[in-house]
Tab-separated table of C-alpha atoms in Angstrom:
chain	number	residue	atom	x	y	z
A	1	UNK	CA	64.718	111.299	94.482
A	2	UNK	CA	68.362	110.402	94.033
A	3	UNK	CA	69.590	113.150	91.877
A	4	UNK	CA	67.895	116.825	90.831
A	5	UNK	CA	68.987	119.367	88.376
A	6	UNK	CA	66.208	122.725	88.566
A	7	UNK	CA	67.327	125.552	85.945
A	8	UNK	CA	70.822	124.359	86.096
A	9	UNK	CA	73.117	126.814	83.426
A	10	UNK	CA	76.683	125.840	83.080
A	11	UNK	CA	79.533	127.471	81.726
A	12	UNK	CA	83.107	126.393	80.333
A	13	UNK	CA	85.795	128.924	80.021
A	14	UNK	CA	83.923	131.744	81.077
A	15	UNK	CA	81.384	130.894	78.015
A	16	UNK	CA	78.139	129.691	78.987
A	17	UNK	CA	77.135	126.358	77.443
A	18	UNK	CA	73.686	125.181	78.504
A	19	UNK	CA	71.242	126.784	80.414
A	20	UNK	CA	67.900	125.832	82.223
A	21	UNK	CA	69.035	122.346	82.356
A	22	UNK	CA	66.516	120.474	84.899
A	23	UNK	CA	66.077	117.047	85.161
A	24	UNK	CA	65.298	114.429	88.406
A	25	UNK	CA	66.643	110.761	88.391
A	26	UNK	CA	64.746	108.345	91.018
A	27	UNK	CA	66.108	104.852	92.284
A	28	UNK	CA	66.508	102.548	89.646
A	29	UNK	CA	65.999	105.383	86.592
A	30	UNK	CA	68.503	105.987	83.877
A	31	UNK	CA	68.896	108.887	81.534
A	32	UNK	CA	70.968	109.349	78.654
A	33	UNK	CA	72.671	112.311	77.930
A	34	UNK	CA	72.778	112.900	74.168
A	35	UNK	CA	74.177	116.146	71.834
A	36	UNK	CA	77.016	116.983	69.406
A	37	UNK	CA	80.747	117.424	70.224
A	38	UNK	CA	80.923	120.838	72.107
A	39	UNK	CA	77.725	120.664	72.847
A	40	UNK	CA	78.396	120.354	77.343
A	41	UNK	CA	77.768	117.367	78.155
A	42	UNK	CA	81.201	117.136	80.094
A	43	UNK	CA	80.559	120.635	81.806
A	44	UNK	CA	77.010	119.499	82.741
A	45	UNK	CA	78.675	115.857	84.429
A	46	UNK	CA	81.233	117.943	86.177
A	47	UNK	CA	78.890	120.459	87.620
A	48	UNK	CA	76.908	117.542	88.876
A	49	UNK	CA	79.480	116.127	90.405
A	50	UNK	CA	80.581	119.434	92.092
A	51	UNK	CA	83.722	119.574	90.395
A	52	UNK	CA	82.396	122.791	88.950
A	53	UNK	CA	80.032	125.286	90.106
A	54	UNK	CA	76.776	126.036	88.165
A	55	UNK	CA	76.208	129.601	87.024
A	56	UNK	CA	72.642	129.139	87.854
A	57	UNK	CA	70.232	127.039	89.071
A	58	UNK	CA	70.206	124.055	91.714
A	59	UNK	CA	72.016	121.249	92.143
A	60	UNK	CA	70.710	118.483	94.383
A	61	UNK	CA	72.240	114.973	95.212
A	62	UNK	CA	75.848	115.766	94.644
A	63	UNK	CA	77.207	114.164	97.508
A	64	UNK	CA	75.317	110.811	96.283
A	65	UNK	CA	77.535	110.934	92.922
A	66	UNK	CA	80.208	108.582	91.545
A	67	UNK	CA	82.126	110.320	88.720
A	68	UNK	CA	83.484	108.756	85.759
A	69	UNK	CA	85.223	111.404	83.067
A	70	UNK	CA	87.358	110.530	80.260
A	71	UNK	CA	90.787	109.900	82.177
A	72	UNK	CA	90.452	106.721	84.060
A	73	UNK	CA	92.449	107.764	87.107
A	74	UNK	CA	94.890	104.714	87.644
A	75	UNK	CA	98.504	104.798	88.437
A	76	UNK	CA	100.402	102.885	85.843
A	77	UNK	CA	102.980	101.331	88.486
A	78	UNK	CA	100.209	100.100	90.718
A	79	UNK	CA	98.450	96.614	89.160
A	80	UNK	CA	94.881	96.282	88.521
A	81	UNK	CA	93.726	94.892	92.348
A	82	UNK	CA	96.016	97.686	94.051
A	83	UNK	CA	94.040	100.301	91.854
A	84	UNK	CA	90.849	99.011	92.506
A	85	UNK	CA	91.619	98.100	96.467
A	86	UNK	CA	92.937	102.185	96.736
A	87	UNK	CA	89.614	103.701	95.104
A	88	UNK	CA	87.604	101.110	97.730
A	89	UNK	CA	89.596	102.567	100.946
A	90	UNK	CA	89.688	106.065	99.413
A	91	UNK	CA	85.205	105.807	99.032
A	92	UNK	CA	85.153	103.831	102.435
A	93	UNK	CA	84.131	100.201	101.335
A	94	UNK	CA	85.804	96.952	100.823
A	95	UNK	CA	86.093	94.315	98.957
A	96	UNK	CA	86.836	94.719	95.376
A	97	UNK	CA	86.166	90.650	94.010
A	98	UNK	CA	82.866	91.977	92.571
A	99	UNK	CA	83.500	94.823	90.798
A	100	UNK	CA	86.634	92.570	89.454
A	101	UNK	CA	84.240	90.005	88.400
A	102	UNK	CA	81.766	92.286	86.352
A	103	UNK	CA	84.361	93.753	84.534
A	104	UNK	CA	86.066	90.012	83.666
A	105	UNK	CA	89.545	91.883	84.882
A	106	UNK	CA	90.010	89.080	87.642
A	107	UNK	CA	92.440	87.092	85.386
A	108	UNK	CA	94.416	90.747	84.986
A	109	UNK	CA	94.477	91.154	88.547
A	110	UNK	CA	98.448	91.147	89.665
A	111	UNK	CA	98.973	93.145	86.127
A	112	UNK	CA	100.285	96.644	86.240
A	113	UNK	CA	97.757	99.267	84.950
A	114	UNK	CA	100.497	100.295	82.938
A	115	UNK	CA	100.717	97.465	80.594
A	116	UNK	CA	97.051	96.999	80.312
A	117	UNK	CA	95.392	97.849	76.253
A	118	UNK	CA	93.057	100.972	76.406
A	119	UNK	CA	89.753	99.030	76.554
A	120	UNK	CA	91.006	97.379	79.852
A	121	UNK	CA	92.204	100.524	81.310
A	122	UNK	CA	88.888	101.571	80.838
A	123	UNK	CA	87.418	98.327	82.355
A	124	UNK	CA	89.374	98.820	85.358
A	125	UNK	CA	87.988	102.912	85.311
A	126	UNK	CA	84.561	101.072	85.029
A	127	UNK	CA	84.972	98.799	87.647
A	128	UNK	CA	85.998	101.383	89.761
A	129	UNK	CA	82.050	102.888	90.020
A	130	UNK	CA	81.042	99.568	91.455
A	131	UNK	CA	83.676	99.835	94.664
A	132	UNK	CA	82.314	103.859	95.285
A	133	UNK	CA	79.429	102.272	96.762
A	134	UNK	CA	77.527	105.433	95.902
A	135	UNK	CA	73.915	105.172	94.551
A	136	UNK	CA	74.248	107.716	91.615
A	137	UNK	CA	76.664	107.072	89.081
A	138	UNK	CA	77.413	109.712	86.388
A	139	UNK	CA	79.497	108.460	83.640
A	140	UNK	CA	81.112	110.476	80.755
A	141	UNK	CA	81.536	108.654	77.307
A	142	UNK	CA	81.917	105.389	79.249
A	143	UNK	CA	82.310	103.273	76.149
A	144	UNK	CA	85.329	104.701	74.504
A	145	UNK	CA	87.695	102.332	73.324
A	146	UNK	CA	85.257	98.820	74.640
A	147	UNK	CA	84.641	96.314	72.326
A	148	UNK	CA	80.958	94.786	71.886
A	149	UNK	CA	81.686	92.052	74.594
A	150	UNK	CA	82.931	95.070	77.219
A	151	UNK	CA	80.164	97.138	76.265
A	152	UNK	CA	78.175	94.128	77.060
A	153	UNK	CA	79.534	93.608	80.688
A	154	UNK	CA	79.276	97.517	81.190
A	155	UNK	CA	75.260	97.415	80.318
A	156	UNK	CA	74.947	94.597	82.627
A	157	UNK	CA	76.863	96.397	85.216
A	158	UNK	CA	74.292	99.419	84.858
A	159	UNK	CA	71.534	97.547	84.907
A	160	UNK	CA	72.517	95.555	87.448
A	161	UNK	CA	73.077	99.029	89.943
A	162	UNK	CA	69.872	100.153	89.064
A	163	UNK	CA	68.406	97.006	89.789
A	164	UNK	CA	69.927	97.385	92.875
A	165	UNK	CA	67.691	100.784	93.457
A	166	UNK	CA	70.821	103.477	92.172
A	167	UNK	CA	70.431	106.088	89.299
A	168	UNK	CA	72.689	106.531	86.355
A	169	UNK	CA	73.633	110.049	84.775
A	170	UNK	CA	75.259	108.330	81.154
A	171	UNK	CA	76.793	110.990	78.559
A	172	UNK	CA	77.163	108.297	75.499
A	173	UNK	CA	76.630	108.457	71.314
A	174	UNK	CA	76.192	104.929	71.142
A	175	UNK	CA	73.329	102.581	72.166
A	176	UNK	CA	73.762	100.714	75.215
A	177	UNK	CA	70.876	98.731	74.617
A	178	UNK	CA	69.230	100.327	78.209
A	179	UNK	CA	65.670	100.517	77.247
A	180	UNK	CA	64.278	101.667	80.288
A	181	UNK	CA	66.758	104.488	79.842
A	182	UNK	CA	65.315	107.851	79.212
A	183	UNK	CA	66.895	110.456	76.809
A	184	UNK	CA	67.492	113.691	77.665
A	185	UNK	CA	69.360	115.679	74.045
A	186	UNK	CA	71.212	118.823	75.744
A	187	UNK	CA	71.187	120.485	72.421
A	188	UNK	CA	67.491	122.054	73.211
A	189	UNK	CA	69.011	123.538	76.443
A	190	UNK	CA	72.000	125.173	74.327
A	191	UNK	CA	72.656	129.009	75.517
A	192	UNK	CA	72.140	131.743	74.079
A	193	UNK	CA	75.231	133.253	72.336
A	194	UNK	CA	76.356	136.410	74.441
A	195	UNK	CA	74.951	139.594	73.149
A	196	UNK	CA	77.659	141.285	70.630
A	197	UNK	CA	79.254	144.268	72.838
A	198	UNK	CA	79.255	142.321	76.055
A	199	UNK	CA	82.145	141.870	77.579
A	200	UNK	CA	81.724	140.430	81.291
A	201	UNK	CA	83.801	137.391	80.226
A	202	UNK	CA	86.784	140.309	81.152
A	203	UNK	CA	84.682	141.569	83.932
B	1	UNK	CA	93.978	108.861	104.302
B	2	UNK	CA	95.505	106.188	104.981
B	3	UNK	CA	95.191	104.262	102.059
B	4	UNK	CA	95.989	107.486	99.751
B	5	UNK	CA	99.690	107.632	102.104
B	6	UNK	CA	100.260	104.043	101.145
B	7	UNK	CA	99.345	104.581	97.503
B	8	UNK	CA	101.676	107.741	97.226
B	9	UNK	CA	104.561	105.928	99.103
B	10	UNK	CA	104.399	102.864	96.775
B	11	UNK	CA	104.287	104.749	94.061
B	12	UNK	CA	107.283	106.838	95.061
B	13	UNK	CA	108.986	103.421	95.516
B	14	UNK	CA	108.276	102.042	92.310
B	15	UNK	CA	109.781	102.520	89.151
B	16	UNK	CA	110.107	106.408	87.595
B	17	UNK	CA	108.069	107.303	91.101
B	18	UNK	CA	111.306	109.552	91.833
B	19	UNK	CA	111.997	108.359	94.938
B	20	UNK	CA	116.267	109.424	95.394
B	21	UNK	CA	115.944	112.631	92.786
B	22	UNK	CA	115.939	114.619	95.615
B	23	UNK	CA	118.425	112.565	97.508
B	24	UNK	CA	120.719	111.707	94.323
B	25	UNK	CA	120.753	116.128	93.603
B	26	UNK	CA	121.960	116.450	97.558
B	27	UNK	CA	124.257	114.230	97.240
B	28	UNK	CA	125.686	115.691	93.702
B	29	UNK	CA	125.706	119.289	95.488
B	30	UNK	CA	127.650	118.589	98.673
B	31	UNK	CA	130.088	116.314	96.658
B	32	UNK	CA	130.663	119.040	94.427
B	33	UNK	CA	131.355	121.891	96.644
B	34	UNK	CA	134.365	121.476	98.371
B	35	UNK	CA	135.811	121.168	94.757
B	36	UNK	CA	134.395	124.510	93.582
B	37	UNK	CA	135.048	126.616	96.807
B	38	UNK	CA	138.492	124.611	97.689
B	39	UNK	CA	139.779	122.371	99.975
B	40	UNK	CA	140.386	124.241	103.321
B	41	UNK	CA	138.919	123.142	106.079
B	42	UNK	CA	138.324	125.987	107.858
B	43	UNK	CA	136.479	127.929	104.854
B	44	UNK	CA	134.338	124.523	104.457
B	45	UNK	CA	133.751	124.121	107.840
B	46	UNK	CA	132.360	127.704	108.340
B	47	UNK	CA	130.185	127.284	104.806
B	48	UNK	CA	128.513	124.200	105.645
B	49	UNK	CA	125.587	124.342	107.677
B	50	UNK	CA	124.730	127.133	104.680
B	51	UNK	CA	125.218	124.747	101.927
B	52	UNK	CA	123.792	121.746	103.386
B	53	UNK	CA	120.242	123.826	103.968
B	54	UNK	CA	120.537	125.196	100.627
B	55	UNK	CA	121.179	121.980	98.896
B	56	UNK	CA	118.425	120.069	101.157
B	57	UNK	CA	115.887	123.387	99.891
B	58	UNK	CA	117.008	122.719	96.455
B	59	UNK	CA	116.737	119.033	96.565
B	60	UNK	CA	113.285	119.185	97.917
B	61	UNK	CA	112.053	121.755	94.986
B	62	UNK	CA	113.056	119.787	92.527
B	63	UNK	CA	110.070	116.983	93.018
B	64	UNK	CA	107.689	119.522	94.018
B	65	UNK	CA	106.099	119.193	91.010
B	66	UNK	CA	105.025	115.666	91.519
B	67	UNK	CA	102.534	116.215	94.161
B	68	UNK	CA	99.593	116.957	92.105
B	69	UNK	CA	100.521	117.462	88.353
B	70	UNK	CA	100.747	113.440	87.823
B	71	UNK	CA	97.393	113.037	89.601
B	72	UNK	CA	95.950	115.797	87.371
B	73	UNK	CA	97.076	114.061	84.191
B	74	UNK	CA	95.749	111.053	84.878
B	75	UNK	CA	91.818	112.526	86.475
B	76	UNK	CA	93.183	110.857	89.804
B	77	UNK	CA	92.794	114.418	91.103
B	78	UNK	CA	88.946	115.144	89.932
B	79	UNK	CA	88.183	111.348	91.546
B	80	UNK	CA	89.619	112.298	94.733
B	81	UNK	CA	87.852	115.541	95.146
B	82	UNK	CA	84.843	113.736	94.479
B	83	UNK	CA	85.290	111.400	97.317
B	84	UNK	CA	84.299	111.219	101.154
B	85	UNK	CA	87.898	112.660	101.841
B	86	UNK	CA	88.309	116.357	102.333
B	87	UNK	CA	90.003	117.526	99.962
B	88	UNK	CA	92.481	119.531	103.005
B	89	UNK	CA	93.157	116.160	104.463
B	90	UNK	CA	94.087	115.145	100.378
B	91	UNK	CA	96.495	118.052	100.563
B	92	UNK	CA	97.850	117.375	103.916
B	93	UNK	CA	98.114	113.465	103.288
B	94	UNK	CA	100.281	114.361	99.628
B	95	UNK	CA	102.457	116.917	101.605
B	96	UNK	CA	103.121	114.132	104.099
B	97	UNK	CA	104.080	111.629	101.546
B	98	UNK	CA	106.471	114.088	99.684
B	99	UNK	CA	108.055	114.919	103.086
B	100	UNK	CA	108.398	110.701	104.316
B	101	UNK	CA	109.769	110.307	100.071
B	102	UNK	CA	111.840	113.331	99.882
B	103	UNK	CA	112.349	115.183	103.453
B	104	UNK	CA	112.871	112.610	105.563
B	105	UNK	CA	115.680	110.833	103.308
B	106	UNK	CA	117.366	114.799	103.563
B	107	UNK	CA	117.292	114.604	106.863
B	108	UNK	CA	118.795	111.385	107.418
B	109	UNK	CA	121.431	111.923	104.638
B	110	UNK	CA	122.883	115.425	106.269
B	111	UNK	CA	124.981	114.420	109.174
B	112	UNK	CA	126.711	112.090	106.809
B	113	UNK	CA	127.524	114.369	104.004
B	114	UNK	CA	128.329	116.660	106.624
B	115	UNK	CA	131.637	114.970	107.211
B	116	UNK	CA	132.463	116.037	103.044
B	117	UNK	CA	131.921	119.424	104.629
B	118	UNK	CA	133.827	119.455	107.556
B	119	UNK	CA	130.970	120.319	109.656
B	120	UNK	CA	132.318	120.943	112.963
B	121	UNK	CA	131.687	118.250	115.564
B	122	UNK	CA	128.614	120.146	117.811
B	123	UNK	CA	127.156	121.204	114.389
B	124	UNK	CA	126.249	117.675	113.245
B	125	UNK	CA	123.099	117.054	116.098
B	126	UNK	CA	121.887	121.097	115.481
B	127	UNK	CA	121.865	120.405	111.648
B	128	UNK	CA	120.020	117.188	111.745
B	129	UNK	CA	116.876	118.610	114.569
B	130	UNK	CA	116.836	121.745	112.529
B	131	UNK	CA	116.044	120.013	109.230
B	132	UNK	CA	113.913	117.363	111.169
B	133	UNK	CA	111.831	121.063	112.314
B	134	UNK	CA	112.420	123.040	108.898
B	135	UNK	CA	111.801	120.288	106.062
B	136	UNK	CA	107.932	119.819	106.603
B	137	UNK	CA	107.668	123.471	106.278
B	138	UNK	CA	109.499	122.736	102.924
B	139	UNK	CA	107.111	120.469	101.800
B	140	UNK	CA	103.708	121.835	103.276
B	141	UNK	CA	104.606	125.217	101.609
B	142	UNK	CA	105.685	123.270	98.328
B	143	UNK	CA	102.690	121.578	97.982
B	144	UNK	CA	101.001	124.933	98.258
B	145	UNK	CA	103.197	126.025	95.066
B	146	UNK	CA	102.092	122.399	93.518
B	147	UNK	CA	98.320	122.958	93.982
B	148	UNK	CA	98.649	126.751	92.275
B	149	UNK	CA	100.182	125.180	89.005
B	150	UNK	CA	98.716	121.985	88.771
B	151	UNK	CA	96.534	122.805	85.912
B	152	UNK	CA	99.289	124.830	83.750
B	153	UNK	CA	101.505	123.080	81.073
B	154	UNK	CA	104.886	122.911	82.114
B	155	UNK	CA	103.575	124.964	85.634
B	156	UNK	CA	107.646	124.440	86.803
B	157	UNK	CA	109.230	127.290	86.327
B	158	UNK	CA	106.048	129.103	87.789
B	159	UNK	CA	106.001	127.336	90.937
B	160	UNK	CA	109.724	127.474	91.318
B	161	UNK	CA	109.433	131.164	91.360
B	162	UNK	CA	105.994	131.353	93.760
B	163	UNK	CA	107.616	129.001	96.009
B	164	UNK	CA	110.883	130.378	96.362
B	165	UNK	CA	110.137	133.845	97.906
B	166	UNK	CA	107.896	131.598	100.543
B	167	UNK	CA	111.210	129.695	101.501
B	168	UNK	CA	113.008	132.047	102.394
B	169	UNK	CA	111.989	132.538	106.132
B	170	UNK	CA	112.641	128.733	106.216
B	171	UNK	CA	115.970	128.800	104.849
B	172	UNK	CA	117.249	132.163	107.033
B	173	UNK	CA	116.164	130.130	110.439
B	174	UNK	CA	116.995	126.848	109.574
B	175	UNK	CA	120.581	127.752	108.216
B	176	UNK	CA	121.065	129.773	111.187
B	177	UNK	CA	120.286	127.325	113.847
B	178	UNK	CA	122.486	124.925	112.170
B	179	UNK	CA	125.493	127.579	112.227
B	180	UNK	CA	125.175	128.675	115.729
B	181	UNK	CA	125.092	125.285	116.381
B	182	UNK	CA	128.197	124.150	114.547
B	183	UNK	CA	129.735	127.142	116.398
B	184	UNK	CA	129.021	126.263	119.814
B	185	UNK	CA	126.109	129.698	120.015
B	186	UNK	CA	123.009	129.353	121.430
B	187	UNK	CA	120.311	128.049	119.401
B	188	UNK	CA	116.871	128.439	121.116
B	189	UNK	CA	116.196	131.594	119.318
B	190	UNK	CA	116.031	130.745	115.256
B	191	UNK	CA	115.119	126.851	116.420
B	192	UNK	CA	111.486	128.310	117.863
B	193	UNK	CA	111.188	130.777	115.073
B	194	UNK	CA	111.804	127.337	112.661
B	195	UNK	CA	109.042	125.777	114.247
B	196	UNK	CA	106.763	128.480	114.473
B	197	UNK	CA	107.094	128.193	110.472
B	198	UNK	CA	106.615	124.616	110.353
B	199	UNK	CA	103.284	124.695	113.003
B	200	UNK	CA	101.945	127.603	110.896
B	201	UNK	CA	102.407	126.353	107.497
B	202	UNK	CA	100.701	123.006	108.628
B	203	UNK	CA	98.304	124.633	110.061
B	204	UNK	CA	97.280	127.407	107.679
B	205	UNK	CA	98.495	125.997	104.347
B	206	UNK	CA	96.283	122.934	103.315
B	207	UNK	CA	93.515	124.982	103.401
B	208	UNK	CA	94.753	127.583	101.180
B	209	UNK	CA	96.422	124.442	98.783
B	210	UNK	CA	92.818	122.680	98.953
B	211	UNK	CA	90.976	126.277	98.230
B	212	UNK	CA	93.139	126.691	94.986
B	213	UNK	CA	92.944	122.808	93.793
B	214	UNK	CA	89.387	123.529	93.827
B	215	UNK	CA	89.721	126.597	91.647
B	216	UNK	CA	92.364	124.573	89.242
B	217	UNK	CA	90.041	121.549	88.833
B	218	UNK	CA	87.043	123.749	87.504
């Protein structure tokens, strides 16, 4: 067991979200996050990476997580290899010539992050999972902004890491073409609006 | 730790990474004030080990809000919480890098822009070891103001006003110590009090910065 969720319940702003989220990701086992805008899929990501507690329920597995949200976390005056190389020392491994390889960003390499287009900033974001060295990698909308070939190298990437014996947490609309992938929609788990007359949100 | 030190300090270095605001405003201030308060040099030389602590507090507030907010905009901040690093020794690394970009540059720059103030020969050693004590108290307790508005918009003004209150002790001893030194007084006295500040807010105040980062992040 890599990663478990039992009865997890979320909350964003004081407004619960989801609730009795469970869910348990082995080695090498995917699962696809899937619901509509609003629905809290980010809130559920960042409560499993302990970014944000749970109202309820158990996290287990945190500590094994790699999280990617929607900002990419690079410093525009650093280029692509410094990025990479800092987010390496900062997780404790080295060498970054793989993770540049996957991603197709070694010809970018002595570029600033600055000047790079949006679907290789999020490349480099991407790439950044595969220098963690952490066996459970929970990605938010990881696709925004790729193009076919990106998404591509990105699917390859996964499969590769859970080839490898890791677990993947993916929040996505689109079809990554993961078959082995299982689908979890979080819309079932939404919560139950607050009874009218209740006001512990000011509590 | 180390890595995250090198990344801050190369980014300071770099272009728009505000290394020499700090420095730049200093100089601007001491420059300016023998023009505004006259040119007597008895008058200056009694006013500067004030205005050289007060423009070295001011200069050092005015990139405070570097520390974290450009890591927050860009989800540097929620990656680094996520990682093997403690998020205290995050706090304590980013105080130390504002201190190396911003305090230490102070420090360096005072005993010349001393001589614009007509700081009294004995004053010029006591000014430069009691900013060497005082400024990492500037910065530690800054970067407690930093992590409290990180996640506002435009958190500024906000931390300018938490923070200020909180230099105060720093700026009483520090200025002091300077101007019994430039006088010829004894100094022990407000020199230990200066470092008692400085030990305590090392000690004490990246836990509190890395308890409320954890409370902005949510």
């Amino acid at each position: 067991m890599m990663l478990e969720l039992r009865d997890v319940s979320v909350a964003r702003g004081g407004v619960p979200v989801l609730d009795g989220v469970g869910l348990v990701l082995g080695p090498g086992e995917a699962m696809v996050l899937r619901g509509p805008n609003g629905s809290g899929k980010t809130t559920l990501l960042r409560a499993v990476s302990g970014l944000q507690p749970v109202l309820a329920g158990e996290v287990s597995g945190a500590e094994r997580v790699a999280y990617s949200g929607h900002a990419d976390g690079l410093k525009a005056n650093l280029s692509v290899a410094e990025n990479l190389a800092f987010w390496a020392a900062a997780f404790g491994t080295r060498g970054i010539e793989a993770a540049m390889e996957a991603y197709a960003l070694a010809p970018l390499s002595d570029r600033w992050a600055g000047n790079l287009s949006a679907g290789q900033k999020r490349r480099l974001g991407l790439a950044r999972m595969l220098v963690t060295g952490r066996p459970v990698w929970v990605l938010d909308e990881p696709t925004v902004s790729l193009d076919a070939a990106s998404v591509a190298l990105f699917a390859a990437a996964v499969r590769g890491h859970l080839g490898a014996g890791g677990a993947a947490l993916i929040a996505t609309h689109i079809d990554l073409g993961l078959s082995e992938a299982r689908v979890l929609d979080v819309a079932a788990h939404r919560a139950m609006a607050p009874l009218p007359g209740s006001d512990e949100a000011f509590l | 730790m180390r890595a995250l030190l090198w990344r801050d300090l190369r980014l300071a270095v770099r272009a728009g990474g505000g290394f020499g605001l700090g420095l730049a405003f200093f100089l601007i201030v001491t420059v300016l004030v023998p023009f505004a308060v006259g040119p007597q040099t008895g008058r200056l030389a009694s006013i500067a080990p004030g205005i050289l602590w007060l423009g070295a507090l001011l200069a050092c507030l005015l990139s405070l809000d570097r520390i974290f907010a450009l890591d927050f905009e860009d989800g540097s901040l929620d990656l680094l919480a996520t990682a093997p690093l403690p998020l205290e020794g995050v706090v304590a690394v980013k105080a130390l890098a504002h201190w190396f970009t911003t305090g230490l540059p102070l420090v360096a720059a005072a005993p010349a822009l001393g001589v614009l103030l007509s700081l009294p020969g004995p004053g010029f050693f006591w000014l430069f070891l009691s900013l060497l004590i005082g400024t990492p108290a500037l910065s530690v307790i800054g970067a407690f103001g930093a992590a409290l508005t990180v996640g506002l918009k435009r958190g500024g003004l906000l931390m300018s006003l938490l923070v200020l209150p909180l230099y105060v002790p720093t700026l009483i001893f520090g200025a002091e110590a300077a101007r019994r030194g430039a006088e010829g007084l004894a100094v022990e006295t407000p020199l230990m009090l200066l470092g008692g500040i400085s030990a305590g807010a090392l000690a004490l105040l990246p836990f509190a910065s890395a308890a409320v980062l954890r409370v902005s992040l949510r």
